[in-house]
Coordinates of C-alpha atoms in Angstrom, one line a residue:
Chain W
X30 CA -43.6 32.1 12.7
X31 CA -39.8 33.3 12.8
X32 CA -38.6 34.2 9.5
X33 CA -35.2 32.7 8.6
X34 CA -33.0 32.6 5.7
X35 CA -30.5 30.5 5.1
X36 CA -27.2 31.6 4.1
X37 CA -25.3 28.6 2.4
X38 CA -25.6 25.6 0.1
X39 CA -23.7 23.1 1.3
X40 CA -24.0 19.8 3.6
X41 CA -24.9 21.1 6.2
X42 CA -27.3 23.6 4.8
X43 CA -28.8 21.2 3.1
X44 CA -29.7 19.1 6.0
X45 CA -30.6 22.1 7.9
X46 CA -33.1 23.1 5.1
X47 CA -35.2 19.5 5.2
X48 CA -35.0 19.5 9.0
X49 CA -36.8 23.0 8.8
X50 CA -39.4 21.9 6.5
X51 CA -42.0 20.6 8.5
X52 CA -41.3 23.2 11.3
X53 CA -44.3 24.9 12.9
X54 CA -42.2 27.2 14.8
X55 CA -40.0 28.7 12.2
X56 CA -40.0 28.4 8.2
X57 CA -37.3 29.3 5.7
X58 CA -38.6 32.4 3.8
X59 CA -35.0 32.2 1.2
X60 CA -31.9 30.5 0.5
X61 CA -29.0 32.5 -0.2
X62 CA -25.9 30.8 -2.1
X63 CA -23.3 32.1 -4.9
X64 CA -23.0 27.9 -5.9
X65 CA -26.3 27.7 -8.8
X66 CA -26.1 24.3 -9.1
X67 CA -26.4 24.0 -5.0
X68 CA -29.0 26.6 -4.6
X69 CA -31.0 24.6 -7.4
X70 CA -32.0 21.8 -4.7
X71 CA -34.3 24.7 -2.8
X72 CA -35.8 26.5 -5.6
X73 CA -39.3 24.8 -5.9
X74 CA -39.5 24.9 -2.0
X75 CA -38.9 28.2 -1.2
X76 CA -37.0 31.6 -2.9
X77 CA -33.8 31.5 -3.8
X78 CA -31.0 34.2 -4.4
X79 CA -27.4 34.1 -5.7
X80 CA -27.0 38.0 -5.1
X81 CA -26.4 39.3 -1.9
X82 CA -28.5 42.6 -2.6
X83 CA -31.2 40.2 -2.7
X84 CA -30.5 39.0 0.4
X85 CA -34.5 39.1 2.1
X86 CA -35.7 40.8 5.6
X87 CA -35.5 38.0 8.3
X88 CA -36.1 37.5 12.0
X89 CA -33.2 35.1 11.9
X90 CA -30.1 34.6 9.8
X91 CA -28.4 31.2 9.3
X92 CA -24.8 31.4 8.0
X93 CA -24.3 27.4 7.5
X94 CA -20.8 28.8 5.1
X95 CA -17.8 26.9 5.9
X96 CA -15.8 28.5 9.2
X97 CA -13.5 30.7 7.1
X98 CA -16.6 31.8 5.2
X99 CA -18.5 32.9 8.4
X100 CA -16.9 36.5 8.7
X101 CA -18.0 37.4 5.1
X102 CA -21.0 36.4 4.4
X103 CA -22.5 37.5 8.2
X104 CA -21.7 40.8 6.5
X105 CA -24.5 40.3 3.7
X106 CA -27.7 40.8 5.4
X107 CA -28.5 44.4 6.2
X108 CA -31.6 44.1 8.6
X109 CA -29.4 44.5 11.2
X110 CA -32.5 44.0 13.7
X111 CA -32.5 40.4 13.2
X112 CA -30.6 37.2 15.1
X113 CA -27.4 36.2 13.0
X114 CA -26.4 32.5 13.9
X115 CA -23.0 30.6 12.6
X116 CA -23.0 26.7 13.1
X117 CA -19.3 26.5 13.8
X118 CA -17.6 24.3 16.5
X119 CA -14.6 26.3 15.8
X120 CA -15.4 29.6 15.4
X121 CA -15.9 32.5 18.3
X122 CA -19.1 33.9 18.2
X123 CA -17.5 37.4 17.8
X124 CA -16.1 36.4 14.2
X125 CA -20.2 37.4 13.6
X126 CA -20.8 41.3 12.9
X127 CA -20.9 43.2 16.1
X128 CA -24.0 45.5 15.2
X129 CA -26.4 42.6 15.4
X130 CA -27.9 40.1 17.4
X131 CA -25.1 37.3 17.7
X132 CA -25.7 33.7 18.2
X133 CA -24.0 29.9 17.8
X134 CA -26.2 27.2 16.6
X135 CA -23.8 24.2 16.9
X136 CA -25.4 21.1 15.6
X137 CA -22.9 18.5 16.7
X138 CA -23.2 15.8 14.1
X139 CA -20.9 14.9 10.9
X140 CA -23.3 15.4 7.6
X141 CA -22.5 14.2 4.5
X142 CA -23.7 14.2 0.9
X143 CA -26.4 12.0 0.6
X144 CA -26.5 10.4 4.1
X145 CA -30.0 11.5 5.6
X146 CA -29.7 12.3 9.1
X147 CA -32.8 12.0 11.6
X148 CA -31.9 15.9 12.9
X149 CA -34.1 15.1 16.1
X150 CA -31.6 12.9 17.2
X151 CA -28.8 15.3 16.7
X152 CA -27.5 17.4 19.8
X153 CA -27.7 21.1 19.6
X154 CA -25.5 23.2 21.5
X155 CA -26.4 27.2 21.2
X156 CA -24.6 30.4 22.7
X157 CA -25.9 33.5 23.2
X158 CA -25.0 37.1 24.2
X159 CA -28.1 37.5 25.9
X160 CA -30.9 36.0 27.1
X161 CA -33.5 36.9 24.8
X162 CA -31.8 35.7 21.8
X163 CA -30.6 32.2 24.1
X164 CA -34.2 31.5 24.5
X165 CA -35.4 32.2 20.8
X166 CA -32.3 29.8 19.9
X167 CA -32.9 27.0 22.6
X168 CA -36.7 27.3 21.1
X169 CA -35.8 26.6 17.6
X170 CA -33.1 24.0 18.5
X171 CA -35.8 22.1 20.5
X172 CA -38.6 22.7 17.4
X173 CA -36.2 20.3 15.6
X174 CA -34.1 18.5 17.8
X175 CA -34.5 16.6 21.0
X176 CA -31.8 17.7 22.4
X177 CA -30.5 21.3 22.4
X178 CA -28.5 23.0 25.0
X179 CA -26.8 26.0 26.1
X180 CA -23.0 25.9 26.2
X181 CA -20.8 28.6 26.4
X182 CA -17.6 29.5 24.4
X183 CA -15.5 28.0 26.1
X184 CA -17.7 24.5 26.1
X185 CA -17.9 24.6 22.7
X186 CA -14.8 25.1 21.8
X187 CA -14.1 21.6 24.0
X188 CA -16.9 19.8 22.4
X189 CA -15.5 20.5 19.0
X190 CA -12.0 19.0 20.0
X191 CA -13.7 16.6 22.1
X192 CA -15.7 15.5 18.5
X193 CA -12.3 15.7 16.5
X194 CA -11.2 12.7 18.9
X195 CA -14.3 11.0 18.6
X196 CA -15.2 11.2 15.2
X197 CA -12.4 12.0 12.9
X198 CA -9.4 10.5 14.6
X199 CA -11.8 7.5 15.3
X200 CA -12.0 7.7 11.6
X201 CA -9.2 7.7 10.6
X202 CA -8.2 4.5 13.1
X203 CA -11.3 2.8 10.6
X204 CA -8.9 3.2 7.5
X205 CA -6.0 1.8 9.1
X206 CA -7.7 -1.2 10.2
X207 CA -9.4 -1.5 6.3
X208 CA -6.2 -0.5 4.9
X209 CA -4.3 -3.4 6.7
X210 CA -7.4 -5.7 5.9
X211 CA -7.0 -5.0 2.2
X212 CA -3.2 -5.5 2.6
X213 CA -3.3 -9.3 4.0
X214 CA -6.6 -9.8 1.5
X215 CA -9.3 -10.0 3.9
X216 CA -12.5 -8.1 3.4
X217 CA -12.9 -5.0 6.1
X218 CA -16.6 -6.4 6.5
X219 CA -15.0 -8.4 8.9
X220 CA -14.7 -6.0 11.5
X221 CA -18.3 -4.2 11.3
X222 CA -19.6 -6.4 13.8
X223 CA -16.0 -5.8 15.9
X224 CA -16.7 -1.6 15.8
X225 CA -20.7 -1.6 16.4
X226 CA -20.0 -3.5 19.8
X227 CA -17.2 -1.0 20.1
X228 CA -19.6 1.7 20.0
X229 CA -23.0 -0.2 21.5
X230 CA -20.4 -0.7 24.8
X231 CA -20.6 2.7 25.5
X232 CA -24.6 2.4 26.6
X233 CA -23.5 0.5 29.8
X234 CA -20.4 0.6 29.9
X235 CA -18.0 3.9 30.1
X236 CA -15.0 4.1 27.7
X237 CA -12.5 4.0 30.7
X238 CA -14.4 0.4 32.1
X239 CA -14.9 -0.9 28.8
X240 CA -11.2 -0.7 27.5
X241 CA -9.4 -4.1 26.4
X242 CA -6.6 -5.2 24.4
X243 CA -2.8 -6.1 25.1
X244 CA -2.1 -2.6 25.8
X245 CA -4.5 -2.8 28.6
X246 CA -3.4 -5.9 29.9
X247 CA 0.3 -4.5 29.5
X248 CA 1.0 -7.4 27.6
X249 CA 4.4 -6.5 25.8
X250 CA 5.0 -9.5 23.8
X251 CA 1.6 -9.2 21.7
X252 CA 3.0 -5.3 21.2
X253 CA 6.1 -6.3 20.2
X254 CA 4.7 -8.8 17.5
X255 CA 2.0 -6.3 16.4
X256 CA 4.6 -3.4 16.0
X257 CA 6.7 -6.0 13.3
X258 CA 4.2 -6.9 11.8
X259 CA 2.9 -3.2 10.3
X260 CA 5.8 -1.6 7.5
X261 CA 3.9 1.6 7.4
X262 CA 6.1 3.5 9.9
X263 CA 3.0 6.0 11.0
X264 CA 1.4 3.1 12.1
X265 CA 3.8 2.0 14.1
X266 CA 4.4 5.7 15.7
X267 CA 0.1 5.1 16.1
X268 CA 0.2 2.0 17.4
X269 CA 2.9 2.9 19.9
X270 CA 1.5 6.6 20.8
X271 CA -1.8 4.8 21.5
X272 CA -0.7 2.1 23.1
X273 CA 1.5 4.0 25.5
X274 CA -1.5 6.2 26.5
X275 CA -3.3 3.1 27.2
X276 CA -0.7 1.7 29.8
X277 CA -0.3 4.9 31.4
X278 CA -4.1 5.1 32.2
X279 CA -4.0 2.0 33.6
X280 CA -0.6 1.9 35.4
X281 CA 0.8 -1.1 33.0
X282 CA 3.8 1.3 32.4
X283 CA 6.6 -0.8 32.3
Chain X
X23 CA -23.4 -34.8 17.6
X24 CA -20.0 -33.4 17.8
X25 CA -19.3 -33.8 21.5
X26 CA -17.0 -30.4 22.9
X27 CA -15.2 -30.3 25.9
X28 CA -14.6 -26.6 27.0
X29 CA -11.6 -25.6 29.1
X30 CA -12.1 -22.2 30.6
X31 CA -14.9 -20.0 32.6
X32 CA -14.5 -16.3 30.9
X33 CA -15.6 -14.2 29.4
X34 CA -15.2 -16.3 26.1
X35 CA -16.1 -19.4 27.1
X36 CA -19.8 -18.3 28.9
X37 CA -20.3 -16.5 25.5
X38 CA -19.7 -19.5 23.5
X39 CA -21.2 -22.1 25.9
X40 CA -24.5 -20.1 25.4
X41 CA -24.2 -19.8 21.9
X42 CA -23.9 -23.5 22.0
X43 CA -26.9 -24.2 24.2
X44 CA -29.1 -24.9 21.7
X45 CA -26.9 -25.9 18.8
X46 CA -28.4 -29.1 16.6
X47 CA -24.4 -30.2 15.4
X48 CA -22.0 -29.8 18.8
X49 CA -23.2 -30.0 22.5
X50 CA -20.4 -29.2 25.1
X51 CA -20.2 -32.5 27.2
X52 CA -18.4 -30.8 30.1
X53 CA -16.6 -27.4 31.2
X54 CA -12.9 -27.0 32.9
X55 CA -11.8 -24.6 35.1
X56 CA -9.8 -23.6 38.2
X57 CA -11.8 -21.0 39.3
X58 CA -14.6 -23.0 41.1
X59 CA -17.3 -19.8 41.5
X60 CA -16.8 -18.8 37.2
X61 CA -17.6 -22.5 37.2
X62 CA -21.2 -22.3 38.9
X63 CA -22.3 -20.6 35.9
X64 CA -22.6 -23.8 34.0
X65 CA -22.7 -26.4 37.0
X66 CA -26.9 -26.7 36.6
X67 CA -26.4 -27.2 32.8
X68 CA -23.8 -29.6 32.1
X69 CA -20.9 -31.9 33.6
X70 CA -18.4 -29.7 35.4
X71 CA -14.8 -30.2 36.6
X72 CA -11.6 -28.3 38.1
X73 CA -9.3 -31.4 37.8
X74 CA -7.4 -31.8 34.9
X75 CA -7.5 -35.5 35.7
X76 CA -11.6 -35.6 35.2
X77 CA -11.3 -34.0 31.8
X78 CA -13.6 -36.3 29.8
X79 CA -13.1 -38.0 26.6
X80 CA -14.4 -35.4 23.5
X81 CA -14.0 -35.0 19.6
X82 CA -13.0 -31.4 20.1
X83 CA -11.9 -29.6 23.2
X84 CA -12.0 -25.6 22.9
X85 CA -9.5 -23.7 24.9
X86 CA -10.8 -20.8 25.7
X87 CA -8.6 -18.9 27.8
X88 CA -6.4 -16.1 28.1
X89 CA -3.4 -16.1 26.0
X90 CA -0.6 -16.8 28.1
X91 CA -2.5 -19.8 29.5
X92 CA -2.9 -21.7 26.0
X93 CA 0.0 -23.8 25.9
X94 CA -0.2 -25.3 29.4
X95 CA -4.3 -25.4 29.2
X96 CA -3.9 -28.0 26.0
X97 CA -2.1 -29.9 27.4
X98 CA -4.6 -31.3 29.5
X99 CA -6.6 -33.4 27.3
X100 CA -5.6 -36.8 27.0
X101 CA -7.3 -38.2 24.3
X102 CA -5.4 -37.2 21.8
X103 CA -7.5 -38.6 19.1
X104 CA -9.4 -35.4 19.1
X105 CA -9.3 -31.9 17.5
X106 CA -7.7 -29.1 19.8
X107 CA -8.6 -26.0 19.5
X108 CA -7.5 -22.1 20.2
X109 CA -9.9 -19.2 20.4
X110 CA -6.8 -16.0 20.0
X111 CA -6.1 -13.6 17.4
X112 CA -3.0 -13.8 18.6
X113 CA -1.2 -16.9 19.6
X114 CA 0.1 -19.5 16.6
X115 CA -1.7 -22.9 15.7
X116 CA 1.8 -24.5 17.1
X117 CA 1.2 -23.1 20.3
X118 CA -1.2 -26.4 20.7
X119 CA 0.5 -29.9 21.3
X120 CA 1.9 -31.4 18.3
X121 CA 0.3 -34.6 18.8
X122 CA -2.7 -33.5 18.2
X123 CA -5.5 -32.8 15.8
X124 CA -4.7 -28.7 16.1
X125 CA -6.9 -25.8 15.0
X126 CA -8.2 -22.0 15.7
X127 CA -11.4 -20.8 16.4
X128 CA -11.7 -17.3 16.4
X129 CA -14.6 -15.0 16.9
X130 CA -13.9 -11.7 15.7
X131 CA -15.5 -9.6 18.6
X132 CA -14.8 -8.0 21.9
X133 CA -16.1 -10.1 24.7
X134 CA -17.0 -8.3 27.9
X135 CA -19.0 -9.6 31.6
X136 CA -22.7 -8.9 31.6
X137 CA -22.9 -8.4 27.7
X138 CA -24.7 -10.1 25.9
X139 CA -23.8 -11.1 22.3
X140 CA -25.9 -12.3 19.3
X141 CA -23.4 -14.8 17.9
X142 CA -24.7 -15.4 14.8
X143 CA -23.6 -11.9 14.1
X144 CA -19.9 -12.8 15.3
X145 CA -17.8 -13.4 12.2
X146 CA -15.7 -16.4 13.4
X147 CA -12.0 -17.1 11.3
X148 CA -10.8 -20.8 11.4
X149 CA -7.8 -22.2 10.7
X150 CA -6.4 -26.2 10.9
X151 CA -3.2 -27.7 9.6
X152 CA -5.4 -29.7 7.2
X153 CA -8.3 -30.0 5.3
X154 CA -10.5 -32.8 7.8
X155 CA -10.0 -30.8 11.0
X156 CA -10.7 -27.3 8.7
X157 CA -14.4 -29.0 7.7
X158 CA -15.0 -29.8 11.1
X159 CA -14.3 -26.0 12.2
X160 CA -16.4 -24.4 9.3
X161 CA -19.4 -26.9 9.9
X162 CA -19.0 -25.8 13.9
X163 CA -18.6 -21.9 13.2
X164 CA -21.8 -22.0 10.5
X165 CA -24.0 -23.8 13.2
X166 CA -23.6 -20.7 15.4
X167 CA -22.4 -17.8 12.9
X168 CA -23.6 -16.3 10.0
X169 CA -20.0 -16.0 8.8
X170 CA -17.1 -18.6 9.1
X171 CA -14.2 -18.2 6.9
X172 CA -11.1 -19.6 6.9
X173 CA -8.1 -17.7 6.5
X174 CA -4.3 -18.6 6.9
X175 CA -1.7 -17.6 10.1
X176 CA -0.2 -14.6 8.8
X177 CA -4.0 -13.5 8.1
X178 CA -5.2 -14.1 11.4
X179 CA -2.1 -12.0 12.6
X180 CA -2.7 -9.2 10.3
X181 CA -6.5 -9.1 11.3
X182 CA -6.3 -9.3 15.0
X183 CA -4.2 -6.3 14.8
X184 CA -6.5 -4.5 12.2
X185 CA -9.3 -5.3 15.6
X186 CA -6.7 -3.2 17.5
X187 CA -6.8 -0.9 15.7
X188 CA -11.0 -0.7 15.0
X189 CA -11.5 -1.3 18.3
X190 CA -8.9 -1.1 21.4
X191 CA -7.5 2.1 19.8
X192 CA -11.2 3.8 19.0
X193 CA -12.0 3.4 22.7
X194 CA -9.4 5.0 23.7
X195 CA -10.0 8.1 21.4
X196 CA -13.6 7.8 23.2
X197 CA -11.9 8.0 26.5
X198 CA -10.1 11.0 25.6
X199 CA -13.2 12.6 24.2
X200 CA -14.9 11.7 27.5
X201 CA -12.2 12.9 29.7
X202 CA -12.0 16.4 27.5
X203 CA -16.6 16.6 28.1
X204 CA -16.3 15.7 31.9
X205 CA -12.9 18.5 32.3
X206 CA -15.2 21.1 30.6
X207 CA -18.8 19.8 32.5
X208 CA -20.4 18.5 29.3
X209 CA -22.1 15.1 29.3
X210 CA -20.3 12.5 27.0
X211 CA -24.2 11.5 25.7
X212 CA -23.6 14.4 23.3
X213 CA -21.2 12.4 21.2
X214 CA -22.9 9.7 21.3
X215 CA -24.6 10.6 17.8
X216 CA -21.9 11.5 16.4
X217 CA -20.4 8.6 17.5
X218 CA -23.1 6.6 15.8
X219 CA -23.0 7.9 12.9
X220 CA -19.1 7.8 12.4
X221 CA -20.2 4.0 12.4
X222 CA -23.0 3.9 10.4
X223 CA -21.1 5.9 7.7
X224 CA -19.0 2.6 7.0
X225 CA -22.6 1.4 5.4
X226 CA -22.6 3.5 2.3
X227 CA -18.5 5.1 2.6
X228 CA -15.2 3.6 2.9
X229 CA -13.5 5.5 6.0
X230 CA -11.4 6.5 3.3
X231 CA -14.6 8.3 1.5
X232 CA -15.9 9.5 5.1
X233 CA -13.0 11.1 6.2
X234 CA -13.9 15.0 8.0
X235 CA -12.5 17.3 9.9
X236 CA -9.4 20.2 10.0
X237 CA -6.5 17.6 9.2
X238 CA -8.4 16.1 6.1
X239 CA -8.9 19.8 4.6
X240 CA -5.6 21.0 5.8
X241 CA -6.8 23.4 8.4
X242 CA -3.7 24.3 10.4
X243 CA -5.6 27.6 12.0
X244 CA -8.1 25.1 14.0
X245 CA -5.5 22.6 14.1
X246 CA -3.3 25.4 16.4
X247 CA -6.1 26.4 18.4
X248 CA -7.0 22.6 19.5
X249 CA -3.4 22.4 20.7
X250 CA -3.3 24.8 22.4
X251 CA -6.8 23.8 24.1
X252 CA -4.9 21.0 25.3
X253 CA -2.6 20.5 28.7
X254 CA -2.4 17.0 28.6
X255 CA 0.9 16.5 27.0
X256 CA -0.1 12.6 25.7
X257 CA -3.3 14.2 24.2
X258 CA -1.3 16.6 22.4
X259 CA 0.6 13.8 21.2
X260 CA -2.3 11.9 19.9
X261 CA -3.6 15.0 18.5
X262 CA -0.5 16.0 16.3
X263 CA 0.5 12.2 14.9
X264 CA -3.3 11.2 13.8
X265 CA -3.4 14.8 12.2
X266 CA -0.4 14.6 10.5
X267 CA -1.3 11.3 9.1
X268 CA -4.3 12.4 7.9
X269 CA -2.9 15.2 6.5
X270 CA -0.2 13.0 4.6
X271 CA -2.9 10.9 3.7
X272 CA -5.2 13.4 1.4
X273 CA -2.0 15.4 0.2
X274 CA -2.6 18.3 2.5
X275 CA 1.0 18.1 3.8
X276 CA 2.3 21.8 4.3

């Protein structure tokens, strides 16, 4: 059974923890966190410390800290023997101390307070500098997830912008629309049923092939009407960066 | 029974002739269109014609073609006794012939070949210059959706762009985030559940609520290096306007 603690409280710690729970390969021998009132949610499952001198002998370290948290507290543990993993899109491997066994568990998923999130369906993407630790993380990746697979720095690094685009820029399209909906009255319910077929496309269809919209069709007039229609001056300069990018991909370019 | 009279063979109209296949208040008596193979599709299940000169007799004919076509397409019927109707987000009631009973119809969903769509799930906005024709259109709209509301012009405007927005923009942001997986040899599947979730989020948060990422906590470090990650100057683009409205939205404004 590989020993781990976990260093962190958060989200993602959190979610880590429960996914871990059930684990035959590995278990969670402590959780490590200065936040008392975080570190509370462990405590009748497993030991818990708010002191870094306290800090338990581990096969495996888990720093899920936020990124610019990662250099510090990969500093705490002092069985330098042992694997130390960060979770981090975003953060080179090497920000890790360079006396131990480094390693990138990147679970590439958004997790939020009080969403439960099915980890077996969440892709893991680990990075190693050798092989023997690669294979101890693509085995405990694949003890909880489906789908775990080795990327290097370079990939990762990619995946993480790639998820900025697909996730929080995506997002952030989802306020406009409610914001505009709220604006002319209109509940943002509406639209659900508009942005699951958005998303349920992408099974048989690619993004490229599944494109519409006047953009698309390089129909200026519906632009034009759209563009007075929105006072919010950012999302015009959206409307128009997007749209532009659109016509260009598919040669409408005036 | 509410006899219909369909003029079109897209996308649209094969989504709405099916949903209408079995429906107990309107039965489409006949379909219209130019394009004699799209018309095959319903030749073996009701009357079919390409000549505007066979159009039959209905209480309500449906236009369900593309934008641009509207205008000349309702001019067609000649029984002018009957309610005319639009399908687009887009286009004004007035584009329909003033002697006419005029109205809008439209289903709040992207409509695409070889899909199939559960269109009771399709939220479908009516509109009619008065309150006869407006019964008619929420009596049709219930006896295929779930939802049918009627809302004014200027919403119908304002909500086709919000769709723009939710849904022609997001797909592009998923094309992007492909294009950045298949430049770096990483399959686009491993978004897909973070895709998912940015969706299913929108159950239990307002986007506003569910907001992530290195513009929403001000990150410029991560911010810099994604940038930089970049050599498509239109992604860059993207990248820096969505950020900085993010960032203007939560206050994190440098």
């Amino acid at each position: 059974m590989l020993k781990i603690v976990l260093l962190g409280t958060g989200n993602l710690a959190v979610h880590l923890f429960d996914a871990l729970a059930t684990n035959k390969f590995a278990t969670v021998i402590q959780v490590f966190g200065r936040n008392k009132e975080a570190l509370s949610y462990f405590q009748d499952r497993t030991d818990i410390t708010d002191s870094k001198d306290n800090i338990r002998d581990a096969d495996l370290y888990i720093c899920a800290v936020s990124d610019d948290a990662i250099k510090a507290v990969s500093q705490y543990p002092r069985h330098k023997e042992a694997i130390i993993l960060h979770c981090s899109g975003a953060v080179p491997l090497t920000a890790l101390p360079g006396d131990c066994k480094r390693g990138v568990f990147y679970p590439l998923q958004t997790f939020s307070k009080g969403r439960s999130i099915d980890f077996t369906k969440v892709p893991i993407c680990v990075e190693a500098e050798n092989n023997e630790v690669l294979e101890v993380l693509l085995a405990l990746g694949k003890s909880i997830s489906e789908t775990c697979v080795a990327i290097d720095s370079d990939q990762r690094k990619a995946l993480h912008l790639a998820a900025v685009f697909a996730n929080n820029f995506t997002n952030h399209l989802f306020e406009r629309a409610a914001a505009i909906c709220a604006d002319n009255k209109l509940p943002f319910n509406l639209l659900k049923p508009l942005i699951e077929e958005t998303v349920a496309k992408l099974d048989t269809l690619s993004p490229l092939e599944a494109q519409t919209g006047p953009a698309r069709r390089g129909d200026q007039y519906t632009q034009e009407k759209h563009l007075n229609l929105m006072t919010d001056l950012r999302d015009r300069e959206i409307y128009r960066i997007l749209s532009q990018a659109i016509e260009e991909k598919y040669g409408n370019q005036l």
